[in-house]
Amino acid sequence: MSTMTLAKALNAGLRAAMENDPKVLVMGEDVGKLGGVFRITDGLQKDFGEDRVIDSPLAESGILGTAVGMAMRGYRPVCEIQFDGFVYPAYDQIVSQVAKLHFRSQGRVPMPMVIRIPFGGGIGAVEHHSESPEAQFAHTPGLKVVACSNPVDGYWMIQQAIASPDPIVFLEPKRQYHADKAEVDTTAAPDPLFASRVVRSGDAATLIAYGPTVKTCLSAAEAAAQEGRELEVIDLRTLSPLDLDPVFDSVRRTGRAVVVHEAHVNLGMGSEVAARITEQCFYSLEAPVLRVGGFDTPYPPSRIEEDFLPDLDRVLDAVDRALAY
Amino acid sequence: MSTMTLAKALNAGLRAAMENDPKVLVMGEDVGKLGGVFRITDGLQKDFGEDRVIDSPLAESGILGTAVGMAMRGYRPVCEIQFDGFVYPAYDQIVSQVAKLHFRSQGRVPMPMVIRIPFGGGIGAVEHHSESPEAQFAHTPGLKVVACSNPVDGYWMIQQAIASPDPIVFLEPKRQYHADKAEVDTTAAPDPLFASRVVRSGDAATLIAYGPTVKTCLSAAEAAAQEGRELEVIDLRTLSPLDLDPVFDSVRRTGRAVVVHEAHVNLGMGSEVAARITEQCFYSLEAPVLRVGGFDTPYPPSRIEEDFLPDLDRVLDAVDRALAY
Amino acid sequence: MTAVPDVFHASQAAWHGGGPELVQLLTPEGERVEHPGITLDLGDAAQEAEAIRGFYRDMVLTRRIDTEATALQRHGELGIWAQLLGQEAAQIGSGRALRPQDFVFPTYREHGVAYCRGVDPLDLLGLFRGVDHGRWDPADHNFGLYTIVIGAQTLHAVGYAMGVQRDGAVGTGDEDRDTAVLAYFGDGASSQGDVNESFVFGASYHTPVVFFCQNNQWAISEPIERQSRIPLYQRALGFGFPGVRVDGNDVLATYAVTQAALQRAREGQGPTFIEAYTYRMGAHTTTDDPTRYRLNDDLERWKLRDPIERVRVYLVRNGLADEAFFAEIEDEAARMGEHLRAGCKALGDPDPRGIFDLVYAEQTPELAAQRDEFAAYLASFEEVAR
Amino acid sequence: MTAVPDVFHASQAAWHGGGPELVQLLTPEGERVEHPGITLDLGDAAQEAEAIRGFYRDMVLTRRIDTEATALQRHGELGIWAQLLGQEAAQIGSGRALRPQDFVFPTYREHGVAYCRGVDPLDLLGLFRGVDHGRWDPADHNFGLYTIVIGAQTLHAVGYAMGVQRDGAVGTGDEDRDTAVLAYFGDGASSQGDVNESFVFGASYHTPVVFFCQNNQWAISEPIERQSRIPLYQRALGFGFPGVRVDGNDVLATYAVTQAALQRAREGQGPTFIEAYTYRMGAHTTTDDPTRYRLNDDLERWKLRDPIERVRVYLVRNGLADEAFFAEIEDEAARMGEHLRAGCKALGDPDPRGIFDLVYAEQTPELAAQRDEFAAYLASFEEVAR
Ligand SMILES: Cc1ncc(C[n+]2csc(CCOP(=O)(O)OP(=O)(O)O)c2C)c(N)n1
Ligand SMILES: Cc1ncc(C[n+]2csc(CCOP(=O)(O)OP(=O)(O)O)c2C)c(N)n1
Ligand SMILES: [Mg+2]
Ligand SMILES: [Mg+2]
C-alpha cells in the first residue's frame, strides 16, 4: 500500500512489468536519462540499462516501425509518444502495420505492444500538446484502446496492457499526472483491463466518461447531489473494445445519458457510444443521448482552453437539457 | 452534353479547373505520363506541362508537405493519393498542418488544397487498396470532406472543391470509376458542393449513403419498391460539414433510418449521423437509427470482400429490422 | 552573379563520380572478371561450379514461377501479379547469401528470395489471388510477409535487428548464432520517410542490418531520376554507413557483395546499403501498361544484360554444364509450372466468418458478437435456400 | 571471421574525415581568419565595420529578447519559452543574409531570425503566453509561423520553393526578383522522415532552398550522437547536394556561408545544406531541467566560444567601436526589455467565441451553429450574474 500520483503509479507499474518480464522494452524520445518529459520512465534506464530503456532518434514512425520488428523478434515494446499531437508521424505504422499484422498473418505474427500517449489538455501548453486522438485509433480494427483515469488504474492497467498479446494504445490523462494522489494496493487483484466501471451510483441520469473527464463528471455529480439529483458516473476505461453493458444497465434505469470527453464531439467516442446506447436501450431512453466535448475547432490557445474543454457547468447544462425532454 | 464515366468526368473536371485557373497544380505519384493508375489525370501533363502536372517522388508526406508550401505561395495544389491505404504516411501533414494552418494563422494563411483519394473496395485488389478512411478526416476540424457518387457530381464537385478556399479531402469511389456512364451537362449550374441530396423519394424508411454505397442503396430501394415498400435514399455528398437538414426532414416523415457505408461501423460516419438524427428527431423515431457497413475487422482478402461490403441484402435486412420495431 | 564559393564545389566533388564503381564479377557476355576488394568465396573450383549451376537453376525456376504466375493472372486465376522478370540475379544472388538464422523483410516482388527461403511458391499466390494476405509462416522461413505499403518493412527490419542485438546474437563469432537482417526495397521506396528513418535508426544503433535496394530503374511510371539525381548507393554515406552499387544482373557479384555485407552485419560492424543495379523488364504489375511511359529502346538494351543468359554462356563456355543439365532444369521448371497451375486453382476462398477471429490474439466480445450476427445472417439465407 | 572486402572500407573512407572543415572566419578569441573558398562580402572596410557592428547589435538585442522572455516565463507571464541562448550568431548570421523577397520557414526557436525579418519580438510572445498560435502575418515579413511539429516545415519550404520556380523567380539575374527559401530545423529534426523527404524533393526538383540546421548538440535530453554518428552536413551528400559545416557561433562565417548558399539557390543551382555547429546554452525550454542529462563541463567549454563576446573583442581590438557604441546598445536593449515587459502583460486573452470563425475561410453552418450555442451558453451565465 502506498500513496501515489498517477505519474508515480505508471512509473511503478512499468517497473513491475519490466521486472516480471525481461522481454519488456521501453522506447521513445527522452525516456532514458531524462525519464521522459513527464518523468513517467524516471529511473528505469538507470536500473534496467540502455538496452531495455531506449532513447530513440527523433522520429515517431521510426519508433513504431522498429517496435514492430522488435515484437516480431519476441520482445514486448512499450513505446512512449511524447505528446498526443506527435503520434501522427507514426500513424501509418500504427494503422497499417501494428494494427494489421495479426490479421494479415492469420495470427502467426502476434503484435504485443503498448503505445503510451499522454493525452488531453488543461496544462497550459502550446499547440499540438493537448490533443485527444482516441477516436481515430478506436476506429481502427486490430488496435485496442484503453484510458486510465486514476493512480490505481494507472498502476494496474499499464501492467495488464503490457501483458496483453495485442497492440494497445494506452492513453494517459496528462493533466492528472501530478494532480491527485491515491492509495495503491500493489497486492490486491485488479479489475480486468477491458471492463468499464461504475464509479458513482445515481438514478437521475448517466454520465459516461474516460481519462481526464472522469474527474470532471465526478465533480458534476457531486454538485448535482447537492441539489438533490443523483447522477451515475461510469468510467469507460476501455474504448476499444467498448464494454457498454454497465452503461446499458445504467441507462435502462436512468433513461438519460450524457457522454463527456475532451475530443471533438463530431465523430468522437461519444457518437459511437450514443449510437449504441440508442440501439440497445431504445425504449428506455427518455431523451437522446447528449454529448459534451471539445468543440469542432482545432485546440485553441491555452489561455482559453478551459472554455474549450468540457467542465462541470457544461456537463450539468447537458444534464439539464436531457432532463428537460 | 456528353456521356461519361466517373473517371472521364473527373478528368474533364480537372481539365476545366486547370484551364480556368493557372494556379491550379496537379501532383502525385504517376500522375504525369501514366495519367495516374486510374487514368484520372490522363493527358493533363501533355497539355499543361510538367510544371503544372507534377510527378512526385514516392513519398506521400512529401506530396502533402510540399503542397502546403505551394499553397502558401499562392497555388492551388490538387494532390492525388494513389490508393486510400497510402494516405497514412501523409496523415501528420494533413491533420497537423493542412487542417490547422488557417486556424493557427487566424485566417492569414489560407490553405486551398484538394486531396483526391480513390476510396472503397470492390475491385479485387490486394491489402491497403480498399480502405475507407473518411471518418478520420471528418473528425478533424479544419478539413472539409466530400464524396462523389456519379459522373455528374464528379465533374462539378471536383471543380467546386478546387475553387474552394479551404482544404478538401475529395473521395472518389474507385469501384465506380469505369462503371456506369451518365450524361454530363457541362453548362448546367451545379448543385452546391456542401449539400446532400435526396436521390429517391419514399416513405417507409430513409437510407443514407455516400460514394460507393449510393448505388447499393438505390438498388436496395428498387428491390424494396418491387415489394411495395418505398425507401427514401439520400446521397450525403458532403461528410464534413454534414448537411443533415434533408435527412432530418426525411426521418421526420419516415421515422426510420439506416446509414450505409463501406467503412467500419464502429466510429464510422454512421455513428455521427445516427447520433445527430437521434438528437434532432428524437420524437419522430420509431426505431433506432441502424448502421450497415464494413465489419470491425481489417479489410479481408478480396475473394471475400463482397461479404465484408454492405450489399443490397444487408441493407434490406437492416430496413426489415428497423421496420420490426 | 556572385561567384559561388569553392567550399560548395569541394563537397560536391566528393560525390560526383566518387565512390566505388559498379561491382561486377560476370559480364553480360559471360566472362568472369574481378573487382578490387571483392572475393567470390564459393569453395574450391568444383564447389564453385556446383554453386554456379545452383544459381542458374534457381534463376530459371524463379523466372518460371514468374511467367507462370503472370499466365495465371491472364487466365483470371490471380487478381494481379508483381513480376520480377529481369531481377532474378538480384534476388537469387542475395537470397543465397543468407544463412538460415538470418531474417528477411521483403516487398511484394521478392519471389526469388522467398524461393531461396524455402517458401513454397504456391504460397506466394494466395495474396495475389485474393484468398489471403500472405499464407506462409514467417517464423518457419525467417522470411516476413510481403509488405505493400512502400518502405514500411525497412523499419521492421531495423527493429528486428535491435532484437537480435539484445539477444546477443551479433559478433559472437559463432557461425550458427550470429544473425543478420536483410531488408529489401525498391528505388522508389528510397524516397519514403520510413526508409530514411530506417537508415537513421540502423546507423544510430549500429544494427546488424543490410539494406538491399533493387534499383530496377522504375517506380511504376517514374524513372529513378525523379527519386535521386545521384547514384542511390551514395545515400548511405550521408547516414554514416557504407553503400555499394553492384550489378544486380550479375548473380555472382550480387552474391559476393551481399554475403560480405551480411557478414559485416553478423560481426557487429553495422549496416550496409547495397544498390543492386538492375531493370524491371516487365510491367510494374500485370495491371500496368509500361508503353505509356517508357521506350522500347531501353528494354532492348537491357535484354543484352539478361541475368540468366550470361550464366548459361559462362557454364557452357567453361564446360561446367552439359545438355543434360539444362534439360533437367527445363523439366524441373515444367514441374514447377504444373505445381503452380494445379495448386493455384485449388487455393480455395476462406470462410468469411473466419475473419472475425483473426483480428486479435485475444478475441473481444464485440467481435465475437459481430461474428455470431453475421453467421446467423448467412444462415438465414441458407434456410431460405433449403 | 571472414575478412571484410575493401570495397566497404573504400566507401567509408569517402566520408570519414572527408568533406570541408568547419568554416570559421572569426575565432572565439576574436581574430579574423580566412577559410578557403569562402569570402565575407560586406563591402569596403567602413561598410564591413558598420555591418559587423550591426551584427553585434542584433545579437545583443536578440539575447535580450531571450533573457527577457525567460524572465517573463519565470514571472508567470508566459506558459513556456524556448530559449536561444548561445545560438545568436547562427540566427543573426543567417537571418541577415536574406533578401526581402526570400521566405523563411522557422521552428519554434528562431527569435533572432524573426527579429531580422522585422517581426516585433512582442508578437513572438503570444504563442508562448497562450493567447494565440502565432500572431504575425507571414506575408508581411516573408517569415512563416513557428512550427512545433518537428521537421514539418522543411517540406513546406520545398513546396514554397517549387512555387517560386513556377513563378519564374529563380535564375533570372534580377537581384530583386530571384528568390530563395530558407528552412530552419534542429539536429534532432534531421532524423524525421519529413526532413529527409524534403531533401529528396528539394534535390529532385532542384529547388531554390537552403536547409539550415542549427546543430545545438541536443534534442531535449538526447545528444547529437543519437541522431547521427557522422557530421550532419554530410547527410546532404547522400541526397545529391552540397553540405557545409559552419561555426554557428561565428556570425561572420554563418553570414558568409548562408549568403552564398542563398545566392546559389536564387541562381538556380539547387539546394544547400548548412550545418551551423553551435550549442544550446540554456535548457530546451523553460520547463526542461538539463542537469538531469548533461554535465556542466560542456557548458563551460562552450562559454569560451560565446558568439557575442568574440565580436565585441574583435570590434574593440580593431578600434571599430567605442564605449559610446556599446552603451547605446545597452540602452537599446533596455528599451527592448521594457517593450516586452509592458507589451506582454497587455497581450489580452482572445474571445473564446472567436475560435469558431477561424477554422475555415468559408464558415460552415455547423460551426456557426456551434458558435451561437456557445455564445448563448456564455450569455446564460452573464444573465445569472446580472
Ligand atoms: C506508401 C505507398 N504509396 C504508394 C504505393 C503504390 N505503389 C505500389 S508499388 C509503387 C512503386 C514502387 O517502386 P519501387 O520502390 O521502385 O519498387 P518496384 O515496384 O520497382 O519494385 C507504388 C507507388 C504503395 N504501395 N505504398
Ligand atoms: C513530431 C514531434 N515529435 C516530438 C516533439 C517534441 N519535441 C519538441 S522539441 C524536441 C527536440 C527537438 O530537437 P532539435 O530538432 O535538435 O531542435 P532544438 O530544440 O534543439 O532547437 C522534441 C522531441 C515535437 N515537437 N514534434
Ligand atoms: Mg523500382
Ligand atoms: Mg537541437
GROMACS .gro file of C-alpha atoms in nm, chain A residues 23 25 27 50-52 54-70 72-73 75 89 92-93 96-97 99 101-110 140-144 163-167 194 239-243 276, chain C residues 101 103 105 131-139 144-153 155-169 177 179 194 197-198 200-201 204-205 354-366:
model
  118
   23LYS     CA    1   1.131  -0.909  -2.285
   25LEU     CA    2   1.144  -0.285  -2.353
   27MET     CA    3   1.140   0.312  -2.608
   50GLU     CA    4   2.020   0.129  -2.213
   51ASP     CA    5   1.929  -0.192  -2.390
   52ARG     CA    6   1.590  -0.205  -2.225
   54ILE     CA    7   1.596   0.305  -2.528
   55ASP     CA    8   1.628   0.669  -2.621
   56SER     CA    9   1.525   0.684  -2.985
   57PRO     CA   10   1.621   0.919  -3.262
   58LEU     CA   11   1.363   1.193  -3.307
   59ALA     CA   12   1.122   1.010  -3.538
   60GLU     CA   13   0.791   0.865  -3.430
   61SER     CA   14   0.741   0.645  -3.736
   62GLY     CA   15   1.085   0.507  -3.661
   63ILE     CA   16   0.987   0.432  -3.303
   64LEU     CA   17   0.673   0.244  -3.401
   65GLY     CA   18   0.826   0.078  -3.705
   66THR     CA   19   1.122  -0.056  -3.514
   67ALA     CA   20   0.890  -0.163  -3.233
   68VAL     CA   21   0.707  -0.381  -3.487
   69GLY     CA   22   1.035  -0.552  -3.567
   70MET     CA   23   1.120  -0.598  -3.201
   72MET     CA   24   0.844  -0.990  -3.428
   73ARG     CA   25   1.167  -1.091  -3.259
   75TYR     CA   26   1.006  -0.855  -2.743
   89PRO     CA   27   0.401   1.085  -3.797
   92ASP     CA   28   0.085   0.483  -4.089
   93GLN     CA   29   0.291   0.231  -3.896
   96SER     CA   30  -0.133  -0.021  -4.146
   97GLN     CA   31   0.125  -0.235  -3.969
   99ALA     CA   32  -0.299  -0.298  -3.627
  101LEU     CA   33  -0.008  -0.777  -3.877
  102HIS     CA   34  -0.200  -1.026  -3.667
  103PHE     CA   35  -0.481  -1.032  -3.920
  104ARG     CA   36  -0.251  -1.028  -4.220
  105SER     CA   37  -0.060  -1.326  -4.090
  106GLN     CA   38  -0.367  -1.518  -3.979
  107GLY     CA   39  -0.247  -1.493  -3.625
  108ARG     CA   40   0.105  -1.610  -3.695
  109VAL     CA   41   0.265  -1.276  -3.617
  110PRO     CA   42   0.142  -1.154  -3.279
  140THR     CA   43  -0.907   0.104  -3.642
  141PRO     CA   44  -0.969  -0.271  -3.613
  142GLY     CA   45  -0.670  -0.455  -3.476
  143LEU     CA   46  -0.589  -0.197  -3.213
  144LYS     CA   47  -0.722  -0.196  -2.861
  163ALA     CA   48   0.092  -0.844  -2.062
  164SER     CA   49  -0.175  -0.842  -2.333
  165PRO     CA   50  -0.091  -1.025  -2.655
  166ASP     CA   51  -0.248  -0.747  -2.866
  167PRO     CA   52  -0.133  -0.397  -2.953
  194PHE     CA   53  -1.129  -0.440  -2.075
  239LEU     CA   54  -1.254   0.246  -2.560
  240SER     CA   55  -1.190  -0.044  -2.795
  241PRO     CA   56  -1.340  -0.284  -2.732
  242LEU     CA   57  -1.613  -0.090  -2.561
  243ASP     CA   58  -1.764  -0.252  -2.255
  276ARG     CA   59  -2.500   0.203  -2.941
  751GLN     CA   60   1.916  -1.781  -3.891
  753PHE     CA   61   1.577  -1.285  -4.125
  755PHE     CA   62   1.190  -0.841  -4.483
  781VAL     CA   63  -0.760  -1.562  -5.077
  782ASP     CA   64  -0.530  -1.432  -4.805
  783HIS     CA   65  -0.285  -1.152  -4.722
  784GLY     CA   66   0.010  -1.393  -4.709
  785ARG     CA   67  -0.009  -1.760  -4.613
  786TRP     CA   68   0.340  -1.865  -4.508
  787ASP     CA   69   0.461  -1.861  -4.151
  788PRO     CA   70   0.741  -1.603  -4.127
  789ALA     CA   71   0.893  -1.793  -3.837
  794GLY     CA   72   0.849  -1.193  -4.335
  795LEU     CA   73   0.519  -1.145  -4.509
  796TYR     CA   74   0.511  -0.930  -4.819
  797THR     CA   75   0.473  -0.563  -4.733
  798ILE     CA   76   0.272  -0.348  -4.967
  799VAL     CA   77   0.300  -0.009  -4.803
  800ILE     CA   78   0.619   0.114  -4.962
  801GLY     CA   79   0.915   0.117  -4.727
  802ALA     CA   80   0.736   0.022  -4.404
  803GLN     CA   81   0.928  -0.303  -4.372
  805LEU     CA   82   1.190  -0.009  -4.010
  806HIS     CA   83   1.067  -0.353  -3.909
  807ALA     CA   84   1.400  -0.490  -4.023
  808VAL     CA   85   1.594  -0.246  -3.809
  809GLY     CA   86   1.373  -0.322  -3.508
  810TYR     CA   87   1.418  -0.691  -3.561
  811ALA     CA   88   1.793  -0.633  -3.579
  812MET     CA   89   1.772  -0.442  -3.250
  813GLY     CA   90   1.611  -0.752  -3.106
  814VAL     CA   91   1.894  -0.963  -3.246
  815GLN     CA   92   2.140  -0.736  -3.067
  816ARG     CA   93   1.951  -0.774  -2.742
  817ASP     CA   94   1.958  -1.150  -2.785
  818GLY     CA   95   2.335  -1.131  -2.802
  819ALA     CA   96   2.331  -1.283  -3.149
  827ARG     CA   97   2.430  -1.787  -3.397
  829THR     CA   98   2.239  -1.316  -3.724
  844ASP     CA   99   1.029   0.546  -4.331
  847GLU     CA  100   1.434   0.680  -4.079
  848SER     CA  101   1.541   0.318  -4.101
  850VAL     CA  102   1.891   0.678  -3.910
  851PHE     CA  103   1.791   0.411  -3.660
  854SER     CA  104   2.237   0.508  -3.463
  855TYR     CA  105   2.216   0.165  -3.300
 1004GLY     CA  106  -1.329  -1.663  -4.011
 1005ILE     CA  107  -1.213  -1.305  -4.043
 1006PHE     CA  108  -1.360  -1.208  -3.708
 1007ASP     CA  109  -1.132  -1.447  -3.526
 1008LEU     CA  110  -0.812  -1.318  -3.684
 1009VAL     CA  111  -0.820  -0.960  -3.569
 1010TYR     CA  112  -0.682  -1.011  -3.219
 1011ALA     CA  113  -0.488  -1.272  -3.031
 1012GLU     CA  114  -0.747  -1.230  -2.757
 1013GLN     CA  115  -1.093  -1.214  -2.907
 1014THR     CA  116  -1.321  -0.931  -2.797
 1015PRO     CA  117  -1.686  -0.977  -2.701
 1016GLU     CA  118  -1.778  -0.717  -2.963
   0.00000   0.00000   0.00000
